[in-house]
mmCIF file of C-alpha atoms in Angstrom:
data_model
loop_
_atom_site.group_PDB
_atom_site.id
_atom_site.type_symbol
_atom_site.label_atom_id
_atom_site.label_comp_id
_atom_site.label_asym_id
_atom_site.label_seq_id
_atom_site.Cartn_x
_atom_site.Cartn_y
_atom_site.Cartn_z
ATOM 1 C CA MET N 10 6.395 19.161 -133.857
ATOM 2 C CA ASP N 11 4.084 21.881 -133.950
ATOM 3 C CA LYS N 12 3.165 24.736 -131.396
ATOM 4 C CA GLU N 13 0.613 23.229 -130.227
ATOM 5 C CA GLU N 14 2.983 19.804 -128.761
ATOM 6 C CA LYS N 15 6.257 22.095 -127.621
ATOM 7 C CA GLN N 16 3.454 24.670 -125.726
ATOM 8 C CA ARG N 17 1.947 21.173 -124.372
ATOM 9 C CA LYS N 18 5.757 20.243 -122.945
ATOM 10 C CA ILE N 19 6.782 23.750 -121.383
ATOM 11 C CA ALA N 20 4.099 23.078 -119.689
ATOM 12 C CA GLU N 21 4.260 19.754 -117.999
ATOM 13 C CA LYS N 22 7.781 20.542 -117.884
ATOM 14 C CA ALA N 23 6.676 23.849 -115.266
ATOM 15 C CA GLU N 24 4.430 21.092 -113.665
ATOM 16 C CA LYS N 25 6.857 19.011 -112.854
ATOM 17 C CA LEU N 26 9.125 21.102 -111.337
ATOM 18 C CA GLU N 27 6.328 22.703 -109.062
ATOM 19 C CA LYS N 28 5.512 18.954 -108.014
ATOM 20 C CA LEU N 29 9.347 19.069 -107.336
ATOM 21 C CA LYS N 30 9.621 22.878 -105.410
ATOM 22 C CA ALA N 31 6.775 21.938 -103.007
ATOM 23 C CA ILE N 32 7.885 18.730 -101.940
ATOM 24 C CA THR N 33 11.521 19.899 -101.535
ATOM 25 C CA PHE N 34 10.389 22.806 -99.838
ATOM 26 C CA SER N 35 7.764 21.117 -97.318
ATOM 27 C CA ASP N 36 7.868 20.787 -93.793
ATOM 28 C CA ASP N 37 6.126 17.028 -94.145
ATOM 29 C CA PHE N 38 9.544 16.337 -95.736
ATOM 30 C CA ASP N 39 11.263 13.632 -93.686
ATOM 31 C CA ASP N 40 14.691 12.943 -95.211
ATOM 32 C CA SER N 41 16.269 10.505 -93.783
ATOM 33 C CA ASP N 42 13.149 7.627 -93.825
ATOM 34 C CA GLY N 43 10.559 9.113 -96.704
ATOM 35 C CA ASP N 44 7.691 10.051 -93.482
ATOM 36 C CA VAL N 45 5.659 13.342 -94.149
ATOM 37 C CA TYR N 46 3.987 14.490 -90.401
ATOM 38 C CA ASP N 47 1.997 16.921 -90.034
ATOM 39 C CA ASP N 48 2.260 19.596 -87.257
ATOM 40 C CA GLU N 49 -0.413 17.810 -85.692
ATOM 41 C CA ARG N 50 1.058 14.549 -84.991
ATOM 42 C CA SER N 51 4.328 15.775 -84.244
ATOM 43 C CA ARG N 52 2.899 18.212 -81.355
ATOM 44 C CA LYS N 53 0.602 15.260 -80.485
ATOM 45 C CA GLU N 54 3.971 12.779 -80.321
ATOM 46 C CA ALA N 55 5.459 16.001 -78.005
ATOM 47 C CA ALA N 56 3.318 16.157 -76.136
ATOM 48 C CA GLU N 57 2.902 12.750 -74.923
ATOM 49 C CA LYS N 58 6.435 12.356 -74.815
ATOM 50 C CA LYS N 59 6.211 15.622 -72.683
ATOM 51 C CA ALA N 60 3.833 13.298 -70.502
ATOM 52 C CA ALA N 61 5.865 10.343 -70.904
ATOM 53 C CA GLU N 62 8.427 11.956 -69.071
ATOM 54 C CA GLU N 63 6.354 14.004 -66.510
ATOM 55 C CA LYS N 64 4.366 10.170 -65.661
ATOM 56 C CA ALA N 65 8.324 9.024 -64.844
ATOM 57 C CA LYS N 66 9.101 11.844 -63.307
ATOM 58 C CA ALA N 67 6.290 11.839 -60.618
ATOM 59 C CA LYS N 68 6.652 7.609 -60.590
ATOM 60 C CA ASP N 69 9.919 8.768 -59.101
ATOM 61 C CA ALA N 70 8.691 11.067 -56.735
ATOM 62 C CA ARG N 71 7.203 8.819 -55.454
ATOM 63 C CA TYR N 72 9.528 6.425 -55.272
ATOM 64 C CA TYR N 73 11.496 8.621 -53.560
ATOM 65 C CA ALA N 74 8.762 10.099 -51.490
ATOM 66 C CA ASP N 75 7.537 6.601 -50.050
ATOM 67 C CA LEU N 76 11.313 5.441 -49.306
ATOM 68 C CA ARG N 77 11.857 8.422 -47.719
ATOM 69 C CA GLU N 78 8.075 7.914 -45.662
ATOM 70 C CA GLU N 79 9.191 4.672 -45.030
ATOM 71 C CA ARG N 80 12.225 5.339 -43.994
ATOM 72 C CA ARG N 81 10.854 8.195 -41.482
ATOM 73 C CA LYS N 82 7.976 5.399 -39.726
ATOM 74 C CA LYS N 83 10.313 2.701 -39.674
ATOM 75 C CA ARG N 84 13.123 5.951 -37.666
ATOM 76 C CA GLU N 85 9.722 6.192 -36.057
ATOM 77 C CA ARG N 86 9.642 2.733 -34.801
ATOM 78 C CA GLU N 87 12.756 2.335 -34.466
ATOM 79 C CA LYS N 88 12.367 5.463 -31.581
ATOM 80 C CA LYS N 89 8.859 4.191 -29.916
ATOM 81 C CA ARG N 90 10.372 0.920 -29.777
ATOM 82 C CA LYS N 91 13.475 2.467 -28.141
ATOM 83 C CA ARG N 92 10.769 4.666 -26.016
ATOM 84 C CA VAL N 93 9.243 1.570 -25.429
ATOM 85 C CA ASN N 94 11.870 -0.572 -23.733
ATOM 86 C CA ARG N 95 13.023 2.377 -21.863
ATOM 87 C CA ILE N 96 9.909 2.256 -20.136
ATOM 88 C CA LEU N 97 9.797 -1.575 -19.865
ATOM 89 C CA ASN N 98 13.543 -0.856 -18.108
ATOM 90 C CA LEU N 99 12.327 2.272 -16.377
ATOM 91 C CA LEU N 100 8.939 -0.203 -14.860
ATOM 92 C CA ILE N 101 11.552 -3.502 -14.383
ATOM 93 C CA VAL N 102 13.768 -1.207 -11.942
ATOM 94 C CA LEU N 103 10.921 0.281 -10.566
ATOM 95 C CA PHE N 104 9.511 -2.756 -9.491
ATOM 96 C CA ALA N 105 12.647 -4.490 -8.820
ATOM 97 C CA GLY N 106 13.386 -2.022 -6.287
ATOM 98 C CA VAL N 107 9.661 -2.305 -5.214
ATOM 99 C CA PHE N 108 9.983 -5.561 -4.202
ATOM 100 C CA LEU N 109 13.076 -5.539 -2.814
ATOM 101 C CA PHE N 110 11.791 -3.009 -0.504
ATOM 102 C CA CYS N 111 8.775 -4.897 0.128
ATOM 103 C CA ALA N 112 10.592 -8.048 0.784
ATOM 104 C CA VAL N 113 12.836 -5.800 3.219
ATOM 105 C CA ASP N 114 10.577 -4.575 4.838
ATOM 106 C CA ILE N 115 8.829 -7.343 5.416
ATOM 107 C CA ILE N 116 12.020 -9.400 6.870
ATOM 108 C CA TYR N 117 12.441 -6.237 9.078
ATOM 109 C CA ILE N 118 8.847 -6.797 10.088
ATOM 110 C CA TYR N 119 8.967 -9.664 11.268
ATOM 111 C CA SER N 120 12.135 -9.961 12.772
ATOM 112 C CA GLN N 121 11.136 -7.133 14.947
ATOM 113 C CA TYR N 122 8.044 -9.398 15.298
ATOM 114 C CA ARG N 123 10.188 -12.035 16.509
ATOM 115 C CA ALA N 124 12.176 -9.321 18.950
ATOM 116 C CA SER N 125 8.993 -8.730 20.766
ATOM 117 C CA ALA N 126 8.098 -12.287 21.325
ATOM 118 C CA LYS N 127 11.039 -13.251 22.506
ATOM 119 C CA THR N 128 11.539 -10.132 24.591
ATOM 120 C CA ALA N 129 7.925 -10.686 26.147
ATOM 121 C CA ALA N 130 9.278 -14.994 26.895
ATOM 122 C CA GLU N 131 11.872 -12.999 28.348
ATOM 123 C CA VAL N 132 9.634 -11.272 31.262
ATOM 124 C CA ARG N 133 7.469 -14.003 30.531
ATOM 125 C CA ASN N 134 10.055 -16.544 32.346
ATOM 126 C CA ILE N 135 10.292 -13.706 34.768
ATOM 127 C CA PHE N 136 7.138 -12.466 36.227
ATOM 128 C CA HIS N 137 6.075 -16.125 36.309
ATOM 129 C CA VAL N 138 6.802 -18.156 38.630
ATOM 130 C CA ASN N 139 6.733 -21.885 40.008
ATOM 131 C CA VAL N 140 6.710 -23.223 36.371
ATOM 132 C CA THR N 141 7.217 -26.940 34.808
ATOM 133 C CA GLU N 142 10.202 -27.126 32.100
ATOM 134 C CA GLN N 143 7.913 -27.272 29.843
ATOM 135 C CA SER N 144 5.394 -24.056 30.633
ATOM 136 C CA SER N 145 9.190 -22.456 30.314
ATOM 137 C CA GLN N 146 10.148 -23.372 26.832
ATOM 138 C CA SER N 147 6.076 -22.429 25.936
ATOM 139 C CA ALA N 148 6.925 -19.236 27.127
ATOM 140 C CA LEU N 149 10.761 -18.901 25.092
ATOM 141 C CA GLU N 150 8.353 -19.795 21.814
ATOM 142 C CA GLY N 151 6.453 -17.300 22.714
ATOM 143 C CA SER N 152 3.158 -19.653 24.078
ATOM 144 C CA ASN N 153 1.272 -18.884 26.647
ATOM 145 C CA VAL N 154 1.905 -20.061 30.240
ATOM 146 C CA GLU N 155 -1.118 -22.230 31.123
ATOM 147 C CA ILE N 156 -3.063 -22.834 35.046
ATOM 148 C CA SER N 157 -2.178 -26.747 34.322
ATOM 149 C CA ASP N 158 1.481 -25.742 34.001
ATOM 150 C CA ILE N 159 1.917 -24.240 37.121
ATOM 151 C CA SER N 160 2.790 -26.621 39.921
ATOM 152 C CA GLY N 161 3.584 -26.294 43.701
ATOM 153 C CA THR N 162 0.873 -24.300 45.874
ATOM 154 C CA PHE N 163 -1.696 -22.612 44.044
ATOM 155 C CA ASN N 164 -1.527 -18.962 45.378
ATOM 156 C CA ALA N 165 -1.991 -16.945 43.056
ATOM 157 C CA MET N 166 0.665 -13.841 43.975
ATOM 158 C CA ASP N 167 2.387 -16.674 44.174
ATOM 159 C CA MET N 168 2.453 -17.774 40.908
ATOM 160 C CA TYR N 169 3.479 -14.364 39.924
ATOM 161 C CA SER N 170 6.935 -12.156 40.340
ATOM 162 C CA LEU N 171 5.678 -8.906 39.520
ATOM 163 C CA ASP N 172 8.565 -7.864 41.655
ATOM 164 C CA LYS N 173 11.665 -9.602 40.134
ATOM 165 C CA VAL N 174 9.756 -7.788 36.452
ATOM 166 C CA ILE N 175 9.614 -4.471 38.269
ATOM 167 C CA GLU N 176 13.895 -4.834 39.496
ATOM 168 C CA VAL N 177 14.761 -5.226 35.843
ATOM 169 C CA ASN N 178 12.237 -2.385 35.074
ATOM 170 C CA PRO N 179 10.707 0.328 37.413
ATOM 171 C CA ASP N 180 8.554 1.373 35.040
ATOM 172 C CA THR N 181 6.638 -1.639 35.645
ATOM 173 C CA VAL N 182 3.175 -0.438 36.853
ATOM 174 C CA GLY N 183 0.747 -4.006 36.157
ATOM 175 C CA TRP N 184 0.748 -6.751 34.019
ATOM 176 C CA ILE N 185 -2.520 -8.257 32.311
ATOM 177 C CA ILE N 186 -3.603 -11.679 31.655
ATOM 178 C CA ILE N 187 -6.533 -12.401 29.164
ATOM 179 C CA ASP N 188 -7.485 -16.307 28.631
ATOM 180 C CA ASP N 189 -7.778 -18.075 25.527
ATOM 181 C CA THR N 190 -5.542 -15.174 24.049
ATOM 182 C CA VAL N 191 -1.624 -13.676 23.490
ATOM 183 C CA ILE N 192 -2.612 -11.596 26.156
ATOM 184 C CA ASP N 193 -0.084 -12.242 28.920
ATOM 185 C CA TYR N 194 1.938 -8.949 29.047
ATOM 186 C CA VAL N 195 3.895 -6.486 31.111
ATOM 187 C CA VAL N 196 2.094 -2.750 31.720
ATOM 188 C CA VAL N 197 5.216 -0.207 31.755
ATOM 189 C CA GLN N 198 4.425 3.664 32.223
ATOM 190 C CA SER N 199 6.683 6.415 31.179
ATOM 191 C CA ASP N 200 6.800 10.249 31.916
ATOM 192 C CA ASP N 201 4.908 10.893 28.372
ATOM 193 C CA ASN N 202 2.917 8.348 26.091
ATOM 194 C CA ASP N 203 5.089 8.257 23.602
ATOM 195 C CA TYR N 204 8.023 6.871 24.750
ATOM 196 C CA TYR N 205 6.369 3.171 24.592
ATOM 197 C CA LEU N 206 4.555 3.865 22.044
ATOM 198 C CA HIS N 207 7.763 1.976 20.118
ATOM 199 C CA ARG N 208 10.058 1.003 21.681
ATOM 200 C CA ASP N 209 9.889 -2.380 24.230
ATOM 201 C CA PHE N 210 10.682 -3.524 27.906
ATOM 202 C CA TYR N 211 13.850 -2.700 27.871
ATOM 203 C CA GLY N 212 13.673 0.104 25.508
ATOM 204 C CA ASN N 213 14.725 -1.023 22.533
ATOM 205 C CA TYR N 214 12.985 0.310 19.571
ATOM 206 C CA ASN N 215 10.477 -1.755 17.850
ATOM 207 C CA ARG N 216 7.738 -1.392 16.132
ATOM 208 C CA GLY N 217 5.117 -3.234 18.562
ATOM 209 C CA GLY N 218 6.170 -1.695 21.748
ATOM 210 C CA THR N 219 4.959 -2.332 25.082
ATOM 211 C CA LEU N 220 1.661 -2.432 26.833
ATOM 212 C CA PHE N 221 1.932 0.698 28.607
ATOM 213 C CA MET N 222 -0.679 2.823 31.121
ATOM 214 C CA ASP N 223 -1.133 6.100 30.689
ATOM 215 C CA TYR N 224 1.871 8.715 32.316
ATOM 216 C CA ARG N 225 -1.405 10.587 33.718
ATOM 217 C CA ASN N 226 -2.598 7.492 35.753
ATOM 218 C CA ASP N 227 -1.226 7.665 39.479
ATOM 219 C CA VAL N 228 -1.174 3.591 40.943
ATOM 220 C CA GLY N 229 -2.976 3.020 44.664
ATOM 221 C CA GLY N 230 -4.824 6.517 43.885
ATOM 222 C CA GLU N 231 -8.552 7.157 44.584
ATOM 223 C CA TRP N 232 -11.191 7.140 41.296
ATOM 224 C CA GLN N 233 -8.698 5.998 39.382
ATOM 225 C CA ASN N 234 -9.704 4.949 35.678
ATOM 226 C CA TYR N 235 -6.190 3.057 34.289
ATOM 227 C CA ILE N 236 -6.024 3.616 30.607
ATOM 228 C CA VAL N 237 -3.597 0.893 28.954
ATOM 229 C CA TYR N 238 -2.408 1.358 25.758
ATOM 230 C CA GLY N 239 -1.280 -1.469 22.776
ATOM 231 C CA HIS N 240 -0.316 -1.979 19.338
ATOM 232 C CA ARG N 241 -3.064 -4.474 17.477
ATOM 233 C CA MET N 242 -0.656 -5.456 15.718
ATOM 234 C CA ASN N 243 -0.622 -7.896 12.852
ATOM 235 C CA ASP N 244 0.857 -10.820 13.747
ATOM 236 C CA GLY N 245 -2.081 -10.916 16.824
ATOM 237 C CA SER N 246 0.075 -10.431 19.540
ATOM 238 C CA MET N 247 0.088 -7.251 21.978
ATOM 239 C CA PHE N 248 -3.731 -6.108 21.106
ATOM 240 C CA GLY N 249 -3.761 -7.871 18.148
ATOM 241 C CA CYS N 250 -6.364 -10.473 19.128
ATOM 242 C CA PHE N 251 -8.985 -7.023 20.378
ATOM 243 C CA GLY N 252 -11.929 -7.755 17.222
ATOM 244 C CA ASP N 253 -12.721 -11.375 19.285
ATOM 245 C CA PHE N 254 -14.467 -8.506 22.924
ATOM 246 C CA ILE N 255 -16.955 -7.236 19.678
ATOM 247 C CA ASP N 256 -18.024 -10.820 19.545
ATOM 248 C CA THR N 257 -20.943 -11.413 21.495
ATOM 249 C CA ASP N 258 -19.296 -15.122 22.312
ATOM 250 C CA PHE N 259 -16.565 -14.640 23.126
ATOM 251 C CA VAL N 260 -16.872 -11.970 25.922
ATOM 252 C CA SER N 261 -20.118 -13.817 27.099
ATOM 253 C CA THR N 262 -17.350 -16.970 28.144
ATOM 254 C CA HIS N 263 -15.013 -14.669 29.212
ATOM 255 C CA PRO N 264 -16.021 -12.301 31.246
ATOM 256 C CA THR N 265 -13.799 -10.827 33.446
ATOM 257 C CA PHE N 266 -9.353 -11.090 32.734
ATOM 258 C CA LEU N 267 -6.953 -10.869 35.211
ATOM 259 C CA PHE N 268 -4.944 -7.674 36.269
ATOM 260 C CA ILE N 269 -1.661 -8.031 38.723
ATOM 261 C CA MET N 270 -0.618 -4.632 40.400
ATOM 262 C CA GLU N 271 2.021 -3.400 42.902
ATOM 263 C CA ASP N 272 -0.704 -3.678 45.654
ATOM 264 C CA GLY N 273 -2.653 -7.322 44.684
ATOM 265 C CA LEU N 274 -3.968 -9.046 41.649
ATOM 266 C CA TYR N 275 -7.651 -8.208 40.540
ATOM 267 C CA GLU N 276 -10.242 -9.649 38.684
ATOM 268 C CA ALA N 277 -11.611 -7.278 35.984
ATOM 269 C CA GLU N 278 -14.642 -7.776 34.838
ATOM 270 C CA ILE N 279 -16.007 -7.025 31.092
ATOM 271 C CA PHE N 280 -19.261 -4.211 31.250
ATOM 272 C CA SER N 281 -18.390 -1.978 27.883
ATOM 273 C CA VAL N 282 -16.632 -2.324 24.689
ATOM 274 C CA TYR N 283 -17.424 -0.531 21.879
ATOM 275 C CA ARG N 284 -15.582 1.179 19.016
ATOM 276 C CA CYS N 285 -15.170 4.423 18.184
ATOM 277 C CA THR N 286 -12.392 7.543 16.847
ATOM 278 C CA THR N 287 -10.567 9.605 19.653
ATOM 279 C CA ARG N 288 -12.803 12.189 18.905
ATOM 280 C CA THR N 289 -14.690 10.245 21.774
ATOM 281 C CA ASN N 290 -13.163 11.571 25.219
ATOM 282 C CA TYR N 291 -12.706 7.532 27.371
ATOM 283 C CA ALA N 292 -9.272 8.882 27.998
ATOM 284 C CA ILE N 293 -9.727 10.088 31.281
ATOM 285 C CA PRO N 294 -6.910 9.407 33.443
ATOM 286 C CA TYR N 295 -9.057 10.068 36.995
ATOM 287 C CA PHE N 296 -12.278 11.706 38.414
ATOM 288 C CA ASN N 297 -12.294 14.556 41.248
ATOM 289 C CA SER N 298 -15.958 12.680 42.475
ATOM 290 C CA GLU N 299 -18.475 10.102 42.506
ATOM 291 C CA GLY N 300 -20.070 12.600 40.461
ATOM 292 C CA GLU N 301 -17.883 12.527 37.788
ATOM 293 C CA VAL N 302 -16.751 8.697 38.026
ATOM 294 C CA ARG N 303 -20.914 7.707 38.320
ATOM 295 C CA GLN N 304 -21.540 9.809 34.704
ATOM 296 C CA TYR N 305 -18.136 8.103 33.156
ATOM 297 C CA ILE N 306 -19.823 5.096 33.881
ATOM 298 C CA SER N 307 -22.573 5.892 32.531
ATOM 299 C CA GLU N 308 -21.614 7.001 29.300
ATOM 300 C CA CYS N 309 -19.035 4.357 28.313
ATOM 301 C CA LYS N 310 -21.901 1.885 29.239
ATOM 302 C CA SER N 311 -24.170 3.790 25.769
ATOM 303 C CA ARG N 312 -21.529 3.287 23.914
ATOM 304 C CA SER N 313 -20.921 -0.507 24.607
ATOM 305 C CA ASP N 314 -21.858 -2.267 21.059
ATOM 306 C CA LEU N 315 -22.730 -6.135 23.518
ATOM 307 C CA PRO N 316 -25.195 -5.952 26.009
ATOM 308 C CA LEU N 317 -23.487 -6.605 28.960
ATOM 309 C CA ASP N 318 -25.516 -6.546 32.294
ATOM 310 C CA VAL N 319 -22.492 -5.500 34.620
ATOM 311 C CA LYS N 320 -23.259 -3.370 37.963
ATOM 312 C CA VAL N 321 -20.688 -0.679 38.555
ATOM 313 C CA ASP N 322 -20.369 1.622 41.403
ATOM 314 C CA PRO N 323 -19.167 4.559 41.292
ATOM 315 C CA THR N 324 -16.417 3.636 43.788
ATOM 316 C CA ASP N 325 -14.652 0.890 41.931
ATOM 317 C CA GLN N 326 -11.255 1.567 40.600
ATOM 318 C CA ILE N 327 -12.022 1.414 36.108
ATOM 319 C CA LEU N 328 -9.752 -0.608 33.729
ATOM 320 C CA THR N 329 -10.142 0.592 30.522
ATOM 321 C CA LEU N 330 -8.080 -0.863 27.073
ATOM 322 C CA SER N 331 -7.249 0.438 23.973
ATOM 323 C CA THR N 332 -6.031 -0.343 20.530
ATOM 324 C CA CYS N 333 -6.828 0.533 17.231
ATOM 325 C CA ASP N 334 -9.876 -0.278 15.418
ATOM 326 C CA TYR N 335 -10.222 0.655 11.148
ATOM 327 C CA ASN N 336 -13.774 0.589 10.599
ATOM 328 C CA LEU N 337 -14.699 3.438 11.365
ATOM 329 C CA ASP N 338 -10.979 5.689 11.095
ATOM 330 C CA VAL N 339 -8.455 4.065 9.681
ATOM 331 C CA ASN N 340 -5.719 6.951 11.340
ATOM 332 C CA LEU N 341 -8.887 7.666 14.595
ATOM 333 C CA GLY N 342 -10.261 4.279 14.347
ATOM 334 C CA ARG N 343 -9.951 2.864 18.769
ATOM 335 C CA LEU N 344 -11.333 -0.198 19.778
ATOM 336 C CA VAL N 345 -11.890 -0.039 23.171
ATOM 337 C CA VAL N 346 -13.022 -1.816 26.118
ATOM 338 C CA HIS N 347 -14.080 -1.398 29.707
ATOM 339 C CA ALA N 348 -13.582 -3.289 33.362
ATOM 340 C CA LYS N 349 -14.064 -2.785 37.154
ATOM 341 C CA LEU N 350 -12.080 -4.623 39.306
ATOM 342 C CA THR N 351 -12.410 -6.074 41.710
ATOM 343 C CA LYS N 352 -9.234 -7.102 44.903
ATOM 344 C CA VAL N 353 -9.154 -11.156 45.006
ATOM 345 C CA THR N 354 -5.235 -11.811 46.462
ATOM 346 C CA GLU N 355 -3.255 -9.424 48.475
ATOM 347 C CA VAL N 356 0.344 -9.269 47.779
ATOM 348 C CA SER N 357 2.340 -12.466 49.706
ATOM 349 C CA GLU N 358 4.269 -10.623 52.440
#
């Protein structure tokens, strides 16, 4: 082997050795599967792996966050449902209480009406005499006693017995009868204008009260304006029918009514009807002179809502009926009827 051939083989071996070293100590050599990855690809895979892990964590975080939010919303819905149920239950209890209260109140009011009608019928049976059995039953049922029911002589005062009513209650001062209405009631008088406001004829509590005369009136005295007060009841009792007196047709067909006192029977002729409030000074029980009477009559006529042409003299006694009215004022409104009194029958001896 010549020298050049040896050098060539030595060079080949050295070259192989260098290649072997390069393969052995290279970072891209993977002795598990023989694959070689460069640093950039390795970093890329690590980044992708990290990103996948982060994505998984984020997904898990969103899942648990959504789960917590759903649970929170569920708790809120449950709280809201319970709150609504409590409110509904409270409203049910409240409405039930209001209904029960109203029902009891209605029953109570109805019982008061019944008691008032019964008392009125009892007193009518004392006051009205010489009536048929049928009219007595009508009175017990709260109906009017018609003139056609009266039997016996037609002496007006013989049909009535105010003195017997006075025996039962000494506060009795009169009786009022208006045809074609329920008004057929006793009139009492106390030491004030409050006692009979919510008391019946016997002094028992009743929201309908009793028709009563102003305590300032002097029955039988001169220049008297007899003022009679009464409730305007929803069932039409007492002065509940007073709305009819604003109707011109009604007053034209019922221009007069009866007012009975101890000294005899009076015809009351309506000369003024109007609505006002308690601020209007209409409740003047007596006068000191004819001039005061004349001025009062003039003022009453000027207030009238109806064109009533009735001559009233200062020497005439006046009857004033007063009740509540809600057109002008719910609390202070009044409906007032004025009538002049003319005695038609003396008390029978």
